[in-house]
XYZ file of N, CA and C in Angstrom:
822
model
N -117.414 -93.152 70.021
C -118.044 -94.194 69.220
C -119.541 -94.291 69.490
N -119.983 -93.924 70.693
C -121.385 -94.119 71.032
C -122.318 -93.248 70.210
N -121.793 -92.204 69.580
C -122.647 -91.361 68.745
C -123.141 -92.123 67.518
N -122.523 -93.263 67.198
C -122.934 -94.073 66.056
C -123.982 -95.112 66.418
N -124.395 -95.168 67.707
C -125.315 -96.203 68.172
C -126.736 -95.664 68.324
N -127.697 -96.419 67.796
C -129.099 -96.282 68.191
C -129.403 -97.471 69.088
N -129.752 -97.205 70.333
C -129.989 -98.282 71.297
C -131.478 -98.321 71.625
N -132.104 -99.427 71.264
C -133.537 -99.622 71.443
C -133.765 -100.591 72.591
N -134.442 -100.118 73.640
C -134.746 -100.952 74.807
C -136.227 -101.278 74.797
N -136.554 -102.556 74.800
C -137.940 -102.997 74.851
C -138.306 -103.283 76.302
N -139.425 -102.709 76.747
C -139.806 -102.828 78.153
C -141.292 -103.122 78.286
N -141.608 -103.968 79.258
C -143.004 -104.239 79.608
C -143.080 -104.458 81.112
N -143.578 -103.457 81.828
C -143.755 -103.535 83.289
C -142.454 -103.871 84.018
N -141.382 -103.157 83.677
C -140.081 -103.416 84.315
C -139.448 -102.111 84.805
N -140.207 -101.266 85.465
C -139.708 -99.933 85.785
C -138.416 -99.970 86.596
N -138.340 -100.793 87.646
C -137.140 -100.826 88.466
C -135.923 -101.284 87.689
N -136.086 -102.324 86.895
C -134.983 -102.843 86.088
C -134.623 -101.851 84.990
N -135.628 -101.255 84.384
C -135.384 -100.276 83.322
C -134.580 -99.091 83.848
N -134.821 -98.699 85.087
C -134.073 -97.587 85.681
C -132.581 -97.893 85.709
N -132.216 -99.094 86.166
C -130.810 -99.489 86.200
C -130.233 -99.569 84.787
N -131.010 -100.122 83.864
C -130.571 -100.250 82.481
C -130.247 -98.884 81.880
N -131.151 -97.918 82.062
C -130.942 -96.596 81.485
C -129.798 -95.852 82.163
N -129.656 -96.016 83.464
C -128.532 -95.384 84.157
C -127.203 -95.848 83.574
N -127.085 -97.129 83.319
C -125.862 -97.667 82.748
C -125.639 -97.140 81.328
N -126.694 -97.105 80.546
C -126.551 -96.624 79.171
C -126.150 -95.157 79.136
N -126.734 -94.353 79.996
C -126.382 -92.926 80.029
C -124.933 -92.734 80.487
N -124.472 -93.587 81.396
C -123.107 -93.468 81.905
C -122.082 -93.931 80.876
N -122.367 -95.048 80.209
C -121.377 -95.661 79.327
C -121.498 -95.210 77.876
N -122.699 -94.791 77.455
C -122.919 -94.415 76.055
C -123.701 -93.106 75.981
N -123.103 -92.029 76.499
C -123.838 -90.770 76.647
C -124.247 -90.130 75.329
N -123.580 -90.442 74.241
C -123.913 -89.822 72.959
C -124.800 -90.700 72.079
N -125.197 -91.844 72.580
C -126.036 -92.739 71.787
C -127.456 -92.208 71.692
N -128.137 -92.573 70.631
C -129.569 -92.318 70.512
C -130.289 -93.411 71.295
N -131.038 -93.032 72.321
C -131.743 -93.997 73.160
C -133.236 -93.968 72.834
N -133.791 -95.146 72.638
C -135.205 -95.313 72.324
C -135.773 -96.360 73.273
N -136.838 -96.034 73.965
C -137.548 -97.010 74.791
C -138.863 -97.333 74.106
N -139.027 -98.601 73.743
C -140.283 -99.073 73.162
C -141.055 -99.774 74.273
N -142.059 -99.088 74.795
C -142.827 -99.640 75.908
C -144.055 -100.361 75.373
N -144.166 -101.649 75.734
C -145.252 -102.493 75.232
C -146.400 -102.545 76.235
N -147.176 -101.494 76.271
C -148.404 -101.486 77.062
C -148.207 -101.666 78.550
N -147.157 -101.103 79.117
C -146.917 -101.257 80.555
C -148.022 -100.596 81.371
N -148.316 -101.212 82.516
C -149.331 -100.673 83.429
C -148.730 -100.323 84.787
N -147.390 -100.336 84.882
C -146.717 -100.057 86.154
C -146.189 -98.632 86.236
N -146.594 -97.764 85.318
C -146.139 -96.382 85.324
C -144.847 -96.149 84.576
N -144.306 -97.173 83.956
C -143.016 -97.056 83.272
C -142.967 -95.931 82.236
N -143.954 -95.828 81.342
C -143.850 -94.782 80.314
C -143.801 -93.382 80.892
N -144.662 -93.086 81.850
C -144.664 -91.749 82.453
C -143.363 -91.496 83.204
N -142.823 -92.524 83.846
C -141.556 -92.357 84.559
C -140.422 -92.042 83.587
N -140.340 -92.761 82.468
C -139.297 -92.492 81.482
C -139.421 -91.070 80.954
N -140.654 -90.653 80.645
C -140.865 -89.316 80.100
C -140.412 -88.235 81.073
N -140.622 -88.464 82.373
C -140.248 -87.463 83.369
C -138.762 -87.513 83.715
N -138.217 -88.719 83.870
C -136.825 -88.862 84.323
C -135.815 -88.726 83.193
N -136.208 -89.079 81.983
C -135.294 -89.058 80.835
C -135.984 -88.415 79.635
N -136.238 -87.126 79.698
C -136.949 -86.471 78.588
C -136.180 -86.535 77.269
N -134.875 -86.743 77.329
C -134.070 -86.825 76.111
C -134.197 -88.177 75.413
N -134.749 -89.170 76.104
C -134.941 -90.497 75.513
C -136.210 -90.489 74.678
N -136.125 -91.066 73.490
C -137.316 -91.154 72.647
C -138.195 -92.285 73.170
N -139.394 -91.956 73.577
C -140.313 -92.919 74.167
C -141.408 -93.272 73.172
N -141.558 -94.570 72.913
C -142.627 -95.068 72.057
C -143.641 -95.783 72.940
N -144.827 -95.232 73.033
C -145.904 -95.852 73.814
C -146.692 -96.754 72.866
N -146.535 -98.060 73.045
C -147.074 -99.022 72.092
C -148.083 -99.949 72.746
N -149.023 -100.470 71.966
C -149.853 -101.559 72.488
C -149.002 -102.818 72.626
N -149.427 -103.717 73.462
C -148.661 -104.940 73.694
C -148.994 -105.961 72.601
N -148.264 -105.865 71.507
C -148.447 -106.796 70.391
C -147.222 -107.679 70.188
N -146.416 -107.809 71.219
C -145.301 -108.724 71.164
C -143.957 -108.039 71.013
N -142.909 -108.829 71.221
C -141.546 -108.301 71.197
C -141.156 -107.831 69.805
N -141.450 -108.632 68.793
C -141.078 -108.263 67.428
C -141.747 -106.964 67.006
N -143.012 -106.801 67.377
C -143.727 -105.568 67.040
C -143.029 -104.362 67.660
N -142.648 -104.460 68.934
C -141.981 -103.344 69.614
C -140.628 -103.046 68.980
N -139.860 -104.092 68.669
C -138.558 -103.886 68.033
C -138.731 -103.178 66.697
N -139.674 -103.615 65.904
C -139.861 -103.014 64.577
C -140.264 -101.552 64.640
N -141.071 -101.185 65.627
C -141.438 -99.767 65.746
C -140.187 -98.948 66.112
N -139.318 -99.537 66.913
C -138.075 -98.848 67.236
C -137.142 -98.746 66.049
N -137.041 -99.821 65.262
C -136.180 -99.793 64.079
C -136.629 -98.729 63.087
N -137.923 -98.470 63.055
C -138.443 -97.488 62.109
C -137.959 -96.072 62.400
N -137.610 -95.792 63.652
C -137.194 -94.428 64.006
C -135.703 -94.324 64.300
N -134.994 -95.462 64.367
C -133.556 -95.439 64.666
C -132.789 -94.777 63.523
N -131.863 -93.879 63.870
C -131.184 -93.059 62.869
C -129.708 -93.393 62.681
N -129.081 -94.095 63.620
C -127.634 -94.255 63.604
C -127.221 -95.502 62.798
N -125.943 -95.589 62.382
C -125.510 -96.714 61.536
C -125.456 -98.064 62.239
N -125.321 -98.070 63.570
C -125.310 -99.329 64.321
C -126.522 -99.337 65.245
N -127.379 -100.334 65.074
C -128.637 -100.414 65.820
C -128.546 -101.549 66.831
N -128.849 -101.236 68.067
C -128.840 -102.231 69.142
C -130.269 -102.417 69.626
N -130.752 -103.654 69.601
C -132.047 -103.939 70.243
C -131.747 -104.807 71.452
N -132.383 -104.467 72.584
C -132.054 -105.166 73.825
C -133.227 -105.181 74.785
N -133.204 -106.165 75.676
C -134.162 -106.224 76.772
C -133.775 -105.211 77.845
N -134.752 -104.805 78.623
C -134.464 -103.885 79.721
C -133.700 -104.562 80.847
N -133.671 -105.893 80.873
C -132.955 -106.598 81.942
C -131.557 -107.035 81.515
N -131.003 -106.379 80.501
C -129.607 -106.556 80.126
C -128.829 -105.367 80.676
N -127.823 -105.637 81.498
C -127.064 -104.570 82.154
C -125.678 -104.465 81.504
N -125.469 -103.378 80.771
C -124.239 -103.216 80.015
C -123.141 -102.553 80.832
N -121.913 -102.893 80.493
C -120.724 -102.249 81.028
C -120.007 -101.531 79.881
N -119.098 -100.627 80.248
C -118.307 -99.936 79.240
C -117.557 -100.953 78.378
N -117.638 -100.795 77.078
C -116.923 -101.665 76.158
C -117.741 -102.790 75.572
N -118.909 -103.071 76.143
C -119.709 -104.190 75.641
C -120.144 -103.972 74.195
N -120.724 -102.824 73.918
C -121.199 -102.561 72.560
C -120.039 -102.351 71.597
N -118.954 -101.764 72.085
C -117.783 -101.578 71.220
C -117.240 -102.924 70.738
N -117.300 -103.946 71.609
C -116.821 -105.273 71.221
C -117.661 -105.834 70.080
N -118.966 -105.626 70.135
C -119.843 -106.093 69.057
C -119.588 -105.306 67.776
N -119.424 -103.993 67.923
C -119.172 -103.155 66.753
C -117.871 -103.548 66.061
N -116.831 -103.771 66.834
C -115.545 -104.138 66.246
C -115.633 -105.477 65.519
N -116.392 -106.413 66.067
C -116.565 -107.704 65.404
C -117.264 -107.529 64.061
N -118.275 -106.671 64.027
C -119.000 -106.435 62.779
C -118.133 -105.689 61.770
N -117.376 -104.725 62.246
C -116.513 -103.979 61.330
C -115.432 -104.862 60.716
N -114.978 -105.857 61.470
C -113.943 -106.760 60.968
C -114.512 -107.821 60.023
N -115.839 -107.943 59.978
C -116.498 -108.940 59.120
C -117.573 -108.241 58.288
N -117.219 -107.697 57.125
C -118.160 -106.891 56.343
C -119.425 -107.631 55.934
N -119.388 -108.972 55.899
C -120.589 -109.716 55.529
C -121.401 -110.130 56.747
N -121.039 -109.655 57.907
C -121.813 -109.940 59.116
C -122.848 -108.839 59.322
N -124.098 -109.234 59.465
C -125.185 -108.276 59.660
C -125.490 -108.045 61.128
N -125.291 -109.070 61.964
C -125.693 -109.013 63.361
C -124.639 -109.656 64.242
N -124.584 -109.195 65.480
C -123.666 -109.782 66.453
C -124.307 -109.744 67.831
N -124.029 -110.776 68.617
C -124.515 -110.830 69.985
C -123.417 -111.309 70.910
N -123.500 -110.973 72.199
C -122.479 -111.391 73.168
C -122.793 -112.755 73.756
N -121.902 -113.236 74.619
C -122.201 -114.407 75.435
C -122.906 -113.903 76.695
N -124.137 -114.309 76.879
C -124.961 -113.820 77.976
C -124.760 -114.684 79.212
N -124.643 -114.009 80.357
C -124.441 -114.691 81.628
C -125.583 -114.370 82.588
N -125.908 -115.330 83.429
C -126.939 -115.156 84.444
C -126.348 -114.428 85.652
N -127.179 -113.934 86.553
C -126.660 -113.315 87.777
C -125.819 -114.265 88.621
N -125.978 -115.575 88.423
C -125.181 -116.557 89.160
C -123.830 -116.813 88.495
N -123.570 -116.108 87.378
C -122.283 -116.249 86.709
C -122.196 -117.401 85.737
N -123.343 -117.991 85.377
C -123.350 -119.107 84.436
C -123.757 -118.635 83.047
N -123.240 -119.305 82.035
C -123.672 -119.028 80.671
C -125.167 -119.284 80.543
N -125.864 -118.378 79.902
C -127.286 -118.600 79.671
C -127.448 -119.733 78.661
N -128.283 -120.689 79.003
C -128.452 -121.870 78.162
C -129.515 -121.642 77.096
N -129.194 -122.064 75.883
C -130.162 -122.069 74.792
C -130.321 -123.478 74.231
N -130.082 -124.455 75.085
C -130.284 -125.839 74.704
C -129.007 -126.535 74.280
N -129.040 -127.871 74.254
C -127.830 -128.651 73.945
C -127.303 -128.443 72.533
N -128.173 -128.114 71.589
C -127.708 -127.905 70.220
C -126.924 -126.608 70.074
N -127.166 -125.658 70.987
C -126.471 -124.375 70.912
C -125.151 -124.395 71.674
N -125.045 -125.275 72.651
C -123.885 -125.286 73.547
C -122.542 -125.369 72.829
N -122.399 -126.153 71.720
C -121.090 -126.210 71.056
C -120.580 -124.863 70.552
N -121.467 -123.897 70.362
C -121.019 -122.579 69.912
C -120.070 -121.919 70.914
N -120.180 -122.312 72.170
C -119.349 -121.709 73.216
C -117.967 -122.347 73.336
N -117.784 -123.515 72.723
C -116.523 -124.240 72.893
C -115.360 -123.480 72.247
N -114.311 -123.233 73.041
C -113.114 -122.539 72.541
C -113.454 -121.231 71.830
N -114.410 -120.505 72.384
C -114.833 -119.241 71.780
C -113.863 -118.139 72.210
N -112.847 -117.927 71.411
C -111.826 -116.931 71.732
C -111.909 -115.701 70.824
N -112.640 -115.832 69.730
C -112.829 -114.713 68.799
C -114.236 -114.825 68.225
N -114.751 -113.771 67.608
C -116.107 -113.851 67.050
C -116.265 -115.036 66.107
N -117.385 -115.706 66.251
C -117.648 -116.925 65.481
C -118.998 -116.798 64.780
N -119.053 -117.198 63.512
C -120.316 -117.240 62.786
C -121.160 -118.388 63.327
N -122.403 -118.073 63.713
C -123.314 -119.067 64.282
C -124.657 -118.958 63.566
N -125.552 -119.863 63.898
C -126.863 -119.862 63.244
C -127.764 -118.734 63.748
N -127.637 -118.393 65.042
C -128.448 -117.305 65.587
C -127.862 -116.861 66.915
N -128.250 -115.669 67.344
C -127.882 -115.148 68.663
C -129.148 -114.662 69.359
N -129.088 -114.583 70.663
C -130.269 -114.237 71.456
C -130.714 -112.798 71.229
N -132.026 -112.638 71.086
C -132.608 -111.310 70.936
C -132.573 -110.479 72.193
N -132.058 -111.031 73.303
C -131.883 -110.213 74.500
C -130.954 -109.043 74.222
N -129.979 -109.231 73.312
C -129.085 -108.149 72.897
C -128.482 -108.493 71.538
N -128.852 -107.732 70.533
C -128.296 -107.890 69.196
C -127.907 -106.519 68.671
N -126.678 -106.413 68.158
C -126.288 -105.237 67.391
C -126.385 -105.587 65.917
N -127.001 -104.701 65.144
C -127.185 -104.936 63.717
C -126.636 -103.772 62.915
N -126.155 -104.100 61.755
C -125.682 -103.099 60.804
C -126.910 -102.482 60.130
N -127.072 -101.177 60.292
C -128.255 -100.512 59.751
C -128.398 -100.755 58.251
N -127.285 -100.719 57.529
C -127.345 -100.922 56.080
C -127.825 -102.329 55.735
N -127.472 -103.321 56.560
C -127.922 -104.688 56.302
C -129.419 -104.838 56.541
N -129.934 -104.109 57.526
C -131.362 -104.210 57.833
C -132.231 -103.687 56.699
N -131.667 -102.816 55.867
C -132.431 -102.341 54.720
C -132.764 -103.492 53.774
N -131.892 -104.489 53.755
C -132.119 -105.674 52.918
C -132.880 -106.758 53.673
N -132.519 -106.969 54.937
C -133.090 -108.081 55.700
C -134.506 -107.776 56.172
N -134.738 -106.530 56.588
C -136.012 -106.164 57.186
C -136.000 -106.367 58.690
N -137.114 -106.081 59.314
C -137.232 -106.207 60.762
C -137.637 -107.610 61.174
N -137.997 -107.744 62.436
C -138.434 -109.027 62.965
C -139.809 -109.402 62.418
N -140.092 -110.676 62.391
C -141.370 -111.203 61.921
C -142.391 -111.080 63.053
N -143.407 -110.260 62.857
C -144.359 -109.973 63.920
C -145.369 -111.083 64.160
N -145.297 -112.147 63.398
C -146.130 -113.320 63.719
C -145.640 -114.000 64.990
N -144.368 -113.767 65.335
C -143.800 -114.329 66.566
C -144.041 -113.320 67.684
N -144.883 -113.679 68.629
C -145.231 -112.737 69.693
C -144.113 -112.622 70.727
N -143.609 -113.754 71.158
C -142.573 -113.796 72.199
C -141.898 -115.152 72.097
N -140.588 -115.169 71.937
C -139.771 -116.350 71.676
C -139.695 -116.623 70.163
N -138.536 -117.064 69.739
C -138.260 -117.510 68.371
C -138.145 -116.404 67.330
N -138.488 -115.155 67.705
C -138.348 -114.077 66.720
C -136.882 -113.816 66.392
N -135.997 -114.012 67.374
C -134.569 -113.840 67.110
C -134.032 -114.937 66.204
N -134.484 -116.166 66.423
C -134.087 -117.294 65.589
C -134.502 -117.058 64.141
N -135.726 -116.628 63.938
C -136.206 -116.380 62.569
C -135.444 -115.238 61.920
N -135.198 -114.150 62.672
C -134.517 -112.968 62.141
C -133.108 -113.326 61.673
N -132.382 -114.047 62.504
C -131.016 -114.434 62.155
C -130.999 -115.413 60.988
N -131.953 -116.333 60.957
C -132.009 -117.286 59.853
C -132.296 -116.582 58.538
N -133.193 -115.616 58.573
C -133.493 -114.843 57.358
C -132.268 -114.080 56.887
N -131.521 -113.516 57.835
C -130.294 -112.801 57.474
C -129.303 -113.743 56.790
N -129.121 -114.934 57.343
C -128.163 -115.876 56.773
C -128.602 -116.346 55.385
N -129.893 -116.519 55.207
C -130.378 -116.967 53.896
C -130.250 -115.879 52.833
N -130.058 -114.656 53.272
C -129.788 -113.571 52.330
C -128.286 -113.343 52.145
N -127.474 -114.223 52.700
C -126.046 -114.175 52.478
C -125.228 -113.482 53.551
N -125.873 -113.078 54.651
C -125.166 -112.403 55.731
C -124.726 -113.412 56.787
N -123.773 -113.009 57.602
C -123.351 -113.806 58.741
C -123.934 -113.226 60.029
N -124.033 -114.098 61.031
C -124.444 -113.725 62.387
C -123.312 -114.157 63.310
N -122.822 -113.242 64.141
C -121.634 -113.504 64.945
C -121.959 -113.633 66.431
N -121.364 -114.633 67.064
C -121.345 -114.742 68.517
C -119.989 -114.236 68.984
N -120.003 -113.235 69.859
C -118.782 -112.545 70.269
C -118.444 -112.940 71.710
N -117.193 -113.295 71.992
C -116.824 -113.695 73.356
C -116.703 -112.503 74.298
N -117.813 -111.866 74.542
C -117.888 -110.729 75.465
C -118.986 -111.033 76.474
N -118.639 -111.123 77.741
C -119.599 -111.468 78.787
C -120.516 -110.287 79.091
N -121.825 -110.529 79.030
C -122.819 -109.510 79.334
C -123.860 -110.116 80.266
N -124.241 -109.366 81.286
C -125.205 -109.841 82.278
C -126.635 -109.706 81.757
N -127.385 -110.812 81.854
C -128.803 -110.828 81.483
C -129.588 -111.444 82.636
N -130.461 -110.636 83.245
C -131.221 -111.146 84.389
C -132.163 -112.268 83.965
N -132.904 -112.055 82.876
C -133.756 -113.096 82.318
C -135.122 -113.182 82.958
N -136.156 -113.285 82.114
C -137.519 -113.524 82.584
C -138.215 -112.361 83.231
N -137.684 -111.148 83.083
C -138.236 -110.015 83.824
C -139.601 -109.569 83.320
N -139.895 -109.821 82.046
C -141.176 -109.397 81.480
C -142.127 -110.552 81.245
N -141.769 -111.744 81.746
C -142.570 -112.928 81.480
C -143.486 -113.217 82.659
N -144.790 -112.987 82.521
C -145.700 -113.268 83.631
C -145.957 -114.753 83.779
N -146.543 -115.130 84.901
C -146.902 -116.527 85.134
C -148.218 -116.794 84.411
N -148.090 -117.083 83.124
C -149.252 -117.229 82.256
C -149.007 -118.450 81.380
N -149.940 -119.417 81.372
C -149.709 -120.642 80.586
C -149.546 -120.386 79.100
N -150.063 -119.258 78.621
C -149.952 -118.973 77.184
C -148.514 -118.735 76.750
N -147.643 -118.301 77.671
C -146.252 -118.051 77.293
C -145.530 -119.360 76.942
N -145.772 -120.399 77.702
C -145.159 -121.689 77.378
C -145.681 -122.189 76.039
N -147.003 -122.127 75.859
C -147.589 -122.568 74.599
C -147.076 -121.746 73.430
N -146.858 -120.457 73.661
C -146.375 -119.573 72.596
C -144.979 -119.968 72.143
N -144.133 -120.408 73.059
C -142.801 -120.854 72.683
C -142.851 -122.034 71.727
N -143.717 -122.992 71.998
C -143.868 -124.133 71.105
C -144.467 -123.706 69.764
N -145.475 -122.827 69.802
C -146.098 -122.375 68.553
C -145.074 -121.711 67.649
N -144.236 -120.842 68.232
C -143.232 -120.163 67.438
C -142.236 -121.127 66.817
N -141.839 -122.137 67.580
C -140.919 -123.139 67.039
C -141.529 -123.900 65.880
N -142.805 -124.245 65.984
C -143.490 -124.949 64.905
C -143.648 -124.055 63.678
N -143.955 -122.793 63.913
C -144.067 -121.844 62.805
C -142.728 -121.723 62.081
N -141.645 -121.717 62.843
C -140.311 -121.585 62.258
C -139.977 -122.790 61.381
N -140.190 -124.007 61.891
C -139.852 -125.174 61.062
C -140.776 -125.278 59.858
N -142.031 -124.888 60.007
C -142.940 -124.938 58.858
C -142.445 -124.060 57.718
N -141.933 -122.860 58.070
C -141.542 -121.901 57.039
C -140.122 -122.103 56.525
N -139.215 -122.613 57.378
C -137.809 -122.694 56.989
C -137.314 -124.119 56.769
N -137.902 -125.086 57.438
C -137.469 -126.469 57.301
C -138.705 -127.371 57.148
N -139.453 -127.201 56.068
C -140.707 -127.949 55.914
C -140.528 -129.461 55.922
N -139.350 -129.943 55.506
C -139.113 -131.392 55.499
C -139.007 -131.953 56.915
N -138.758 -131.079 57.896
C -138.685 -131.509 59.295
C -139.963 -131.181 60.069
N -140.816 -130.376 59.481
C -141.955 -129.843 60.239
C -142.904 -130.946 60.700
N -143.179 -131.917 59.829
C -144.097 -132.985 60.222
C -143.594 -133.754 61.427
N -142.313 -134.083 61.412
C -141.717 -134.796 62.546
C -141.723 -133.919 63.800
N -141.407 -132.657 63.635
C -141.416 -131.718 64.760
C -142.820 -131.632 65.365
N -143.815 -131.530 64.523
C -145.199 -131.419 65.009
C -145.614 -132.669 65.792
N -145.226 -133.832 65.289
C -145.563 -135.078 65.998
C -144.855 -135.150 67.342
N -143.604 -134.705 67.378
C -142.853 -134.732 68.639
C -143.483 -133.806 69.673
N -143.912 -132.616 69.240
C -144.552 -131.680 70.156
C -145.899 -132.242 70.634
N -146.648 -132.837 69.725
C -147.940 -133.450 70.090
C -147.731 -134.525 71.156
N -146.719 -135.373 70.962
C -146.452 -136.443 71.933
C -146.003 -135.857 73.269
N -145.118 -134.880 73.223
C -144.661 -134.265 74.467
C -145.821 -133.637 75.228
N -146.697 -132.925 74.510
C -147.824 -132.267 75.168
C -148.730 -133.288 75.851
N -148.978 -134.429 75.209
C -149.796 -135.478 75.818
C -149.118 -136.028 77.077
N -147.831 -136.291 76.987
C -147.121 -136.822 78.151
C -147.123 -135.818 79.295
N -146.938 -134.551 78.957
C -146.951 -133.517 80.001
C -148.318 -133.418 80.658
N -149.373 -133.551 79.876
C -150.712 -133.508 80.456
C -150.912 -134.644 81.458
N -150.362 -135.790 81.167
C -150.532 -136.937 82.069
C -149.688 -136.809 83.329
N -148.468 -136.274 83.182
C -147.520 -136.349 84.294
C -147.211 -135.013 84.956
N -147.577 -133.895 84.326
C -147.271 -132.591 84.899
C -148.174 -132.313 86.105
N -147.559 -131.920 87.225
C -148.325 -131.652 88.440
C -148.705 -130.184 88.580
N -147.935 -129.294 87.966
C -148.163 -127.862 88.129
C -149.359 -127.428 87.279
N -150.408 -126.852 87.892
C -151.615 -126.502 87.138
C -151.367 -125.530 85.981
N -150.504 -124.544 86.196
C -150.258 -123.571 85.136
C -149.602 -124.224 83.933
N -148.601 -125.052 84.177
C -147.942 -125.749 83.071
C -148.891 -126.731 82.387
N -149.699 -127.403 83.177
C -150.665 -128.345 82.613
C -151.615 -127.627 81.660
N -152.053 -126.452 82.034
C -152.949 -125.675 81.185
C -152.261 -125.262 79.890
N -150.970 -124.954 79.953
C -150.254 -124.538 78.745
C -150.226 -125.667 77.719
N -150.070 -126.898 78.169
C -150.035 -128.023 77.231
C -151.427 -128.366 76.717
N -152.438 -128.083 77.504
C -153.802 -128.254 76.995
C -154.064 -127.256 75.867
N -153.647 -125.999 76.077
C -153.795 -124.989 75.029
C -153.041 -125.388 73.769
N -151.840 -125.921 73.951
C -151.023 -126.322 72.813
C -151.688 -127.442 72.031
N -152.242 -128.431 72.725
C -152.903 -129.534 72.033
C -154.133 -129.052 71.274
N -154.879 -128.133 71.860
C -156.034 -127.576 71.148
C -155.598 -126.947 69.828
N -154.473 -126.242 69.850
C -153.977 -125.600 68.636
C -153.498 -126.647 67.631
N -152.814 -127.667 68.102
C -152.316 -128.714 67.211
C -153.446 -129.510 66.576
N -154.569 -129.547 67.245
C -155.705 -130.318 66.735
C -156.605 -129.514 65.819
N -156.095 -128.408 65.298
C -156.907 -127.704 64.301
C -156.779 -126.207 64.265
N -156.057 -125.599 65.193
C -155.926 -124.146 65.195
C -154.818 -123.670 64.265
N -154.844 -122.396 63.866
C -153.831 -121.868 62.950
C -152.509 -121.548 63.680
N -151.404 -121.935 63.074
C -150.091 -121.654 63.660
C -149.738 -120.173 63.583
N -150.291 -119.459 62.630
C -149.901 -118.062 62.433
C -150.494 -117.119 63.484
N -151.462 -117.580 64.251
C -152.130 -116.714 65.237
C -151.512 -116.944 66.613
N -150.962 -115.904 67.261
C -150.341 -116.083 68.578
C -151.359 -116.441 69.659
N -150.872 -117.056 70.723
C -151.706 -117.290 71.905
C -151.905 -115.991 72.685
N -151.031 -115.036 72.486
C -151.037 -113.786 73.241
C -151.330 -112.617 72.291
N -151.726 -111.431 72.806
C -151.924 -111.125 74.234
C -153.246 -111.649 74.747
């Protein structure tokens, strides 16, 4: 079955983690097409991949965000089932097959994702509004979105849906992608298959990353739920002010200052990064 998979791994300065990720993929999915989209790494990752795994297709890209890297990989993926994943997702035998079977059983499903677990064995949290999706999850369930840490997509569906929105630099690109798929009549499935996700491996200690998460959320409501956007913007403005007053951590405090500057007149379409 692995000969039907194009597996795209997005990496940024994660050589040690990427090594484990690729070892697992080669062991469990030896016939898959493997693509590494490297986003401007400076830790030697691209040269290491080229030397250690010459059979892997390596894309040396500028660091223009997660969506940009995914889209460059989608452009060269050849197989009918396309997997985009973080380098800090560690797969076991059967993980991708579970997603594929869920999609095959639901012809109107374009994308599927697993239930992601932390190294401590806990479900990865995506907030209180997402938590009900996990309740009594015994079979694949149609949900509003799944995490971009690991998504399998039907190649034929992507011809209609398109790739990720590159206005989202980091965070919220998966939410937008899944929402666009659903608005075109496709389903997005959450599959009860446990997959390990280390989390945060490519996220530096940079205040712009926190601000970018809020910017992406505001961009999403502006484009998809305009009737809620005004209220959302006011809530973020109030939160940022409160955080500035009460936040003790200098890095976090700076992120909310950046966010307020943007809310007071900057364009939502322009990322804080790189």
